[in-house]
Coordinates of C-alpha atoms and ligand atoms in Angstrom, one line a residue:
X11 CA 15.6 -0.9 -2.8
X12 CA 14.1 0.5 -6.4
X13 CA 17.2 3.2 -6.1
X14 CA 19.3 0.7 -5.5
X15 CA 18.5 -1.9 -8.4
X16 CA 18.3 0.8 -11.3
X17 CA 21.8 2.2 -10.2
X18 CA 23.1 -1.6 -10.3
X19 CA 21.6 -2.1 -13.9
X20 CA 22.7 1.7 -15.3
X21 CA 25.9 1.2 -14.0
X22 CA 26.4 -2.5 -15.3
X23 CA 24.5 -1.7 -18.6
X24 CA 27.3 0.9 -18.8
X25 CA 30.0 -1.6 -18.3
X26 CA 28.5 -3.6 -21.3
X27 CA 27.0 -6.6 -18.6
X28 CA 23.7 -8.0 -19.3
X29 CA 21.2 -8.0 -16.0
X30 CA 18.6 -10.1 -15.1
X31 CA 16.4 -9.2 -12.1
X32 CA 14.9 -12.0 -9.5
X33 CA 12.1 -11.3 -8.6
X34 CA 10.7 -12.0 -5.1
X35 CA 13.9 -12.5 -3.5
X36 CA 15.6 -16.2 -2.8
X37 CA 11.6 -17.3 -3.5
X38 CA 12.0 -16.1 -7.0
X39 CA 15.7 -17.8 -7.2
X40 CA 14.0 -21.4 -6.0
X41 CA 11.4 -20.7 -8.9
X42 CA 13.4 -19.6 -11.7
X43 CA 11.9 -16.0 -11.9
X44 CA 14.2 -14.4 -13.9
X45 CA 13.7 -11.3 -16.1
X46 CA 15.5 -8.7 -18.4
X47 CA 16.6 -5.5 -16.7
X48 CA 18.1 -4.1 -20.1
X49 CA 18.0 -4.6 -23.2
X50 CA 20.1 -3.1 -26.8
X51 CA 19.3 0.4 -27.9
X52 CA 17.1 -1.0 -31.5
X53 CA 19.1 2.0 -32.9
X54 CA 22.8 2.0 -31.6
X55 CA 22.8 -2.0 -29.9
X56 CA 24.3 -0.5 -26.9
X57 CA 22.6 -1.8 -23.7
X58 CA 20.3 0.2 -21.7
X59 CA 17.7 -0.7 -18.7
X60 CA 14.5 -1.8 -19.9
X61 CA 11.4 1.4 -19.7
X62 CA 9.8 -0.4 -16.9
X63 CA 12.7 0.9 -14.9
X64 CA 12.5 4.6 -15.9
X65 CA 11.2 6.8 -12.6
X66 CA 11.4 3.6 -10.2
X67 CA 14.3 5.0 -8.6
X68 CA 12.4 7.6 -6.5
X69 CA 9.6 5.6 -5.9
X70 CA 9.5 3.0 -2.4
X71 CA 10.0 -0.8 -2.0
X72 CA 11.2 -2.7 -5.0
X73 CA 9.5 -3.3 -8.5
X74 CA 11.4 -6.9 -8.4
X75 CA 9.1 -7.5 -5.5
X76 CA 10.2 -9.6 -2.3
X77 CA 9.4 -12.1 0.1
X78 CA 10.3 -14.4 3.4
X79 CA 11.4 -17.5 2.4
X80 CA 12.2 -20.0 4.9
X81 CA 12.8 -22.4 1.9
X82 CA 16.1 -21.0 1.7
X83 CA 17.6 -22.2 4.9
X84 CA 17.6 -25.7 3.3
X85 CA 20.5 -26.5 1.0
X86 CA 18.6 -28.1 -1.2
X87 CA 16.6 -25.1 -1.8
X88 CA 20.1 -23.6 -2.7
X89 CA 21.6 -26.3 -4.5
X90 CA 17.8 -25.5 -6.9
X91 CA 18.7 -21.7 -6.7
X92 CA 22.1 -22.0 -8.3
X93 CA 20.7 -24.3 -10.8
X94 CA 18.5 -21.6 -12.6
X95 CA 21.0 -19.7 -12.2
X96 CA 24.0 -21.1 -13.8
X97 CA 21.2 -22.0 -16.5
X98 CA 20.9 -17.9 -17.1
X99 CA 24.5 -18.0 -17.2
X100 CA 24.4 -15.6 -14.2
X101 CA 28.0 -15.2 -13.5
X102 CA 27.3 -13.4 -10.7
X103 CA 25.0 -12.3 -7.9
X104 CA 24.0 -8.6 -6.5
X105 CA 22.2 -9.5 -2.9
X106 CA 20.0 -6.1 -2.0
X107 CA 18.3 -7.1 1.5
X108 CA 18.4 -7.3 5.3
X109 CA 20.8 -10.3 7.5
X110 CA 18.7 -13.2 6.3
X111 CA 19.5 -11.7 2.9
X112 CA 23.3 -11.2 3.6
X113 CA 23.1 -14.9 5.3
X114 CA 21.5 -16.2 1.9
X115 CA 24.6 -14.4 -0.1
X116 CA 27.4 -16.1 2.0
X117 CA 26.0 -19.6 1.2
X118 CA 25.5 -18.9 -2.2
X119 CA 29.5 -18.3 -2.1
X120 CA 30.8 -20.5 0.4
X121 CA 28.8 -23.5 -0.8
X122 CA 28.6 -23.1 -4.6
X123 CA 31.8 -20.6 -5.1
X124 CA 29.0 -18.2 -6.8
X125 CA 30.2 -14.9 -6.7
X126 CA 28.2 -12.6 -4.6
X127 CA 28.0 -9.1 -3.2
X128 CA 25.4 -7.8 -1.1
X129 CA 24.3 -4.3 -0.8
X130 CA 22.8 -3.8 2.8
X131 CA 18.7 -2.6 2.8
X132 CA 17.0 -3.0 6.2
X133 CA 15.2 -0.4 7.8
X134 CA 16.4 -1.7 10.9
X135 CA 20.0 -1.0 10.6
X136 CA 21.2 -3.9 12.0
X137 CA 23.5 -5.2 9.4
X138 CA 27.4 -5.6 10.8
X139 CA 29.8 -3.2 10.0
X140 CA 28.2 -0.7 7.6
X141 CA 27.0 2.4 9.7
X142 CA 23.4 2.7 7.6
X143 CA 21.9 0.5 5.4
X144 CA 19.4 1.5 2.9
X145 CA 16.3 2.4 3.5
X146 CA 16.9 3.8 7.5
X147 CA 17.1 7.3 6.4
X148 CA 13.4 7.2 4.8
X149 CA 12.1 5.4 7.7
X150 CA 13.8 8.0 10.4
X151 CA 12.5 10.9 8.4
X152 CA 8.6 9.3 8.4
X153 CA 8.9 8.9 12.0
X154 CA 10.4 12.0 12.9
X155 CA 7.4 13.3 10.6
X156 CA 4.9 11.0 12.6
X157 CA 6.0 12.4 16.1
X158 CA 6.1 16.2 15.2
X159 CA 2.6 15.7 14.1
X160 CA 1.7 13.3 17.4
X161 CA 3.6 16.0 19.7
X162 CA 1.1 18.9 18.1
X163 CA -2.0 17.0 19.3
X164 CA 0.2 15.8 22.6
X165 CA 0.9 20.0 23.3
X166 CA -2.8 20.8 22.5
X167 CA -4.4 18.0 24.7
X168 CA -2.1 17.5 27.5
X169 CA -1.4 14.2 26.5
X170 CA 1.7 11.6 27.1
X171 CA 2.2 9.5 23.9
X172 CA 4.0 5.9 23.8
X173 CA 5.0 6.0 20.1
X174 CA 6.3 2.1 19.1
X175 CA 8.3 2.1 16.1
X176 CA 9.6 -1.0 13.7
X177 CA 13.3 -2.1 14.0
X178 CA 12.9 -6.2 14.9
X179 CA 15.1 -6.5 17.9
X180 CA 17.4 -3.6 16.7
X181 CA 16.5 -0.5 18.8
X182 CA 18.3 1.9 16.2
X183 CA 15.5 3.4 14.7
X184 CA 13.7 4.3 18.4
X185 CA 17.1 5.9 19.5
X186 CA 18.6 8.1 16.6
X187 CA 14.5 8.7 16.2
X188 CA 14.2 9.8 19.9
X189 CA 17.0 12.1 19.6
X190 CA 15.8 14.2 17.0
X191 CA 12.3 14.4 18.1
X192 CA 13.4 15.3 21.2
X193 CA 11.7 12.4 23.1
X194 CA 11.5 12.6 26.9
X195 CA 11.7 9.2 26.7
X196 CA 13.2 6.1 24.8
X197 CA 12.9 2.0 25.4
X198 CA 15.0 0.1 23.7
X199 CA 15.7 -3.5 23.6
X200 CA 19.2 -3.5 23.7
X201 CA 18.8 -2.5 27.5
X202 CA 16.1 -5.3 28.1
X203 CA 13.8 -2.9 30.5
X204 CA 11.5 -4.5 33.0
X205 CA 7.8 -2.9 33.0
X206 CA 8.6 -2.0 37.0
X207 CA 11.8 -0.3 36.2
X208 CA 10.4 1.9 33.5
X209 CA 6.9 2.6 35.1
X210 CA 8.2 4.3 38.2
X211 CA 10.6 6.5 35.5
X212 CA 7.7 7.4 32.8
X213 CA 5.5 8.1 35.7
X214 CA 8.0 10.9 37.2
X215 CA 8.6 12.3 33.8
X216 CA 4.5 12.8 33.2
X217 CA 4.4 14.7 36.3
X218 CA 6.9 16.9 35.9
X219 CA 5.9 17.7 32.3
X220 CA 2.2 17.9 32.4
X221 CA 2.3 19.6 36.1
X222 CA 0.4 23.0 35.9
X223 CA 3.0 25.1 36.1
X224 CA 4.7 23.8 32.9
X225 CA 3.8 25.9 29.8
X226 CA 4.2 24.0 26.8
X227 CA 2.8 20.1 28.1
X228 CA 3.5 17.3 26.1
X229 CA 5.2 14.0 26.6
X230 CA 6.5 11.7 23.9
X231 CA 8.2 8.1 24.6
X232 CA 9.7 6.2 21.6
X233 CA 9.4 2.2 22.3
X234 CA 11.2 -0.2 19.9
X235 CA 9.3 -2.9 18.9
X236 CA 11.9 -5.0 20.1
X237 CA 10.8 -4.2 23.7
X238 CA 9.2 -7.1 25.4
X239 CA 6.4 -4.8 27.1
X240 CA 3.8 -4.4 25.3
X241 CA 2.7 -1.2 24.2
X242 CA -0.7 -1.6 25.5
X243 CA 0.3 -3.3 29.0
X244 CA 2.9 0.3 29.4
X245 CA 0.1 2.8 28.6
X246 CA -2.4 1.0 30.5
X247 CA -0.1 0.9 33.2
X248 CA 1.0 3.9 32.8
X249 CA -2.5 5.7 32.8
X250 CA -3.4 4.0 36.2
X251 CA -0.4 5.7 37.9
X252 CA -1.2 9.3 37.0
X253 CA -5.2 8.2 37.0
X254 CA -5.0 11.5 39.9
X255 CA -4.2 14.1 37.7
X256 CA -6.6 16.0 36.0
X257 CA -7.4 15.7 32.4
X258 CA -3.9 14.1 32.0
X259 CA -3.8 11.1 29.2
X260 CA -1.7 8.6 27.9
X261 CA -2.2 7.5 25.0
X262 CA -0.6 4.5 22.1
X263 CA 0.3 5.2 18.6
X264 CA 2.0 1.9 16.6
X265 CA 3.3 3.0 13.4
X266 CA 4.0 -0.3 12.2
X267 CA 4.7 -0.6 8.5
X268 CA 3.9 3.4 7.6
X269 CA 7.7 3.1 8.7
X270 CA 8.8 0.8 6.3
X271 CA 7.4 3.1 3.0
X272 CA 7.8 6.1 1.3
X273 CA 9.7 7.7 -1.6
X274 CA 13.8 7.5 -0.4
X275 CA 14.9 10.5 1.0
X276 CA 18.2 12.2 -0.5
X277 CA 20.6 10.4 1.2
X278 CA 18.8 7.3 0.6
X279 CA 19.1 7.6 -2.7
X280 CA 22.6 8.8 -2.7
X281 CA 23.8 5.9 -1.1
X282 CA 21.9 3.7 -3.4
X283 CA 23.7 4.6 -6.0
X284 CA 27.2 4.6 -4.2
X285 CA 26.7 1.1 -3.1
X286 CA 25.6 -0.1 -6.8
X287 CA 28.4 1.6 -8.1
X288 CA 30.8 0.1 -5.4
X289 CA 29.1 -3.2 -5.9
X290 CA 28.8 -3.7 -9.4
X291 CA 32.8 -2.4 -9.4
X292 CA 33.8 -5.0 -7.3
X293 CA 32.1 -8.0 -8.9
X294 CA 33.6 -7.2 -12.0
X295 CA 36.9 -7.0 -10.4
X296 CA 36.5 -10.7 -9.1
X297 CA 35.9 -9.2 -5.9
X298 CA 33.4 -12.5 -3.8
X299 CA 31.5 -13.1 -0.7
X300 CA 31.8 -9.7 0.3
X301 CA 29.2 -6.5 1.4
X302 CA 29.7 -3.1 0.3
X303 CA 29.2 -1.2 3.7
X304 CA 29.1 2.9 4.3
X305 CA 32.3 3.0 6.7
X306 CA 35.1 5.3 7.2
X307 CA 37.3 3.3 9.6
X308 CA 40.5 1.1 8.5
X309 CA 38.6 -1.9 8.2
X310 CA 37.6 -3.9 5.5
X311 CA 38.8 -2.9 2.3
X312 CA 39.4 0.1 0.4
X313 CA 37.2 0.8 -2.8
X314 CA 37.1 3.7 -5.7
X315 CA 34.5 5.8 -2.8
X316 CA 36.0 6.8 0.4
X317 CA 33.2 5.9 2.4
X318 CA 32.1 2.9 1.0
X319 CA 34.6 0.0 2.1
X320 CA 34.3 -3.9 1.3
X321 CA 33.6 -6.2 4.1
X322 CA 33.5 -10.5 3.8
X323 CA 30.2 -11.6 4.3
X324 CA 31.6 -13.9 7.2
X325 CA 32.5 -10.9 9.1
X326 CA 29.4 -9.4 8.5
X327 CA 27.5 -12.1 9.8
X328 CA 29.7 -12.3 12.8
X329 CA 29.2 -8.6 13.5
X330 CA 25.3 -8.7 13.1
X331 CA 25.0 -11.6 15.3
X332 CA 26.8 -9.3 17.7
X333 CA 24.6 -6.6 16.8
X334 CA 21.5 -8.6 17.4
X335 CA 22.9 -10.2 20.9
X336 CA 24.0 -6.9 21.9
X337 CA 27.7 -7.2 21.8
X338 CA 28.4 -5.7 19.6
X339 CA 30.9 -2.2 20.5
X340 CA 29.1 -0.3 17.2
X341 CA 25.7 -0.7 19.1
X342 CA 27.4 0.4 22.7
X343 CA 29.1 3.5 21.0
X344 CA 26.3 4.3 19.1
X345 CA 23.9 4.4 22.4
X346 CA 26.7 5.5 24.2
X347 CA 26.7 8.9 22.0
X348 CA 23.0 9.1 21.4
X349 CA 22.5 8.6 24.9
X350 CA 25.1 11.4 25.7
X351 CA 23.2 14.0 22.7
X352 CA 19.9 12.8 24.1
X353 CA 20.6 14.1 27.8
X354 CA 22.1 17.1 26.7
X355 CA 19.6 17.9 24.3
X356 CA 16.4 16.2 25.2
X357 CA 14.6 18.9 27.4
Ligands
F6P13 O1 13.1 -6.0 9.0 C1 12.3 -5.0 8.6 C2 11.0 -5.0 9.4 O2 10.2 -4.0 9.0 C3 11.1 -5.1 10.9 O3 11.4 -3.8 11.4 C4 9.8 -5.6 11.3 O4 9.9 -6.3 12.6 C5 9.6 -6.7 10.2 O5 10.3 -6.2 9.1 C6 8.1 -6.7 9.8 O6 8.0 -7.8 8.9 P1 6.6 -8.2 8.2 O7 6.2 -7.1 7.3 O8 7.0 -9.4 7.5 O9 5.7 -8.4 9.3

């Protein structure tokens, strides 16, 4: 997010726009909490972001800080929000956040005609129609991290590990993270698993990789949190059934919110500052109630980046709700290939 909001102030300082961050999200809005992000040069008057911004791009979560806020589901709440900010004379409004965020931006439009654009952020990537949102890469590189280290102790022990990673009820992050740790196993929401289905499976799979006669013994199963099963209930379960072989363990790790954290990777920062560009484009050009999503296909709209196109926020909602419920044919392809990569390539 801190990649995201300096690119949106450098590239709107550029432009000659004055930027005020909100700070702790559609709370901060309710509240008035409204600050400079640039400010004139003393020497040349040109605008510039303010110092506290200098070296926050590399850095995790967001300097403007955040926060739930169920407040904002009420009108009235949003009636206040606009308030303060027509009072700024805020002529128009970059959303960085998750669907509640996106949901927030559409009635900000629809209701008050304030021009909005939201730039997607969820580690769950399960925002409709752009193929990543911000922030997934970091978290798939921390757990791919987290499981190579878990798999050296897994090898050395003989050990099965159920590894739950975050994602809501998205299972995005278990399956691209399952693929590229090479996980003999992954549980996903999305296919709603029942603990008797999956038992009888995770048992056959511990067999056969901790048997004797395998050489290199280790088993690693990815679990969205998503999953109704609780972690717990599945190792415990789990344990019981191979309680007859020797020295064989299974054993929980929850990574929880060592997932959600971190310096951006690379790409994380390179699409931070695609989207910002993209974004802060687009308001200028009068451009309303829209995303900016990473996309190649014909939909949505074209924009100065080929792989950034411009989707209405009503779509997007429509296509996360179908994301969420499961519908949606992004999610199907998407396990569909994984699914296909992850039998080819898992053992
Ligand atoms: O939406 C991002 C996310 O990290 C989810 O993966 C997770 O379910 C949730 O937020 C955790 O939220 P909180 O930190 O408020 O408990």
């Amino acid at each position: 997010m801190n990649a995201a909001i300096v690119s949106v102030v450098k590239v709107a300082a550029m432009a000659g726009v004055n930027v005020v961050g909100v700070e702790d999200g559609y709370e901060g809005l309710i509240n008035g909490a409204l600050r400079p992000l640039v400010e004139p040069d003393p020497r040349t008057g040109v605008l510039a972001p303010i110092p506290d911004l200098t070296g926050v791009g590399g850095q995790g979560g967001t300097m403007l800080g955040t926060a739930r806020c169920p407040r904002f589901r009420d009108p009235t709440y949003r009636a206040l929000a606009v308030q303060w900010l027509r009072a700024a004379s805020v002529e128009g409004l970059v959303v960085i956040g998750g669907n509640g965020s996106m949901a927030g931006a559409h009635a900000l439009w629809s209701e008050h005609g304030l021009p909005t654009v939201g730039i997607p952020a969820s580690i769950d990537n399960d925002i409709g129609h752009t193929r990543e949102a911000l922030g997934v890469d970091t978290a798939l590189n921390t757990i791919v991290d987290a499981c190579d280290r878990i798999s050296d102790t897994a090898r050395s022990h003989r050990r099965a590990f159920v590894v739950e990673v975050m994602g809501r009820d998205c299972g995005y992050l278990a399956l691209a993270g399952g693929v590229a740790t090479r996980a003999d196993a992954v549980l996903l929401p999305e296919k709603n698993p029942e603990l008797h289905q999956v038992l009888k499976k995770l048992e056959t799979i511990v067999r056969h990789r901790l048997s004797d006669h395998r050489e290199k013994k280790k088993v690693l199963i990815l679990k969205a949190e998503g999953v109704k099963i609780p972690t717990q209930t599945l190792v415990d379960d789990l344990s019981t059934a191979v309680s007859d072989m020797e020295d064989v363990e299974v054993r929980a790790t929850v990574l929880g919110h060592i997932v959600r954290g971190g310096d951006p990777t690379f790409r994380d920062r390179l699409l931070a500052s695609r989207f910002a560009l993209v974004a802060v484009q687009s308001i200028l050009a009068g451009e309303s109630g829209i995303m900016v999503c990473w996309s190649v296909s014909d939909y949505g709209k074209a924009t100065s980046d080929a792989f950034v196109r411009l989707f209405s926020l009503d779509s997007v909602l429509r296509e996360t709700k179908a994301l969420t419920e499961g519908t949606s044919d992004l999610q199907n392809e998407r396990i569909h290939r994984l699914d296909a990569i992850h039998g080819v390539l898992a053992f």
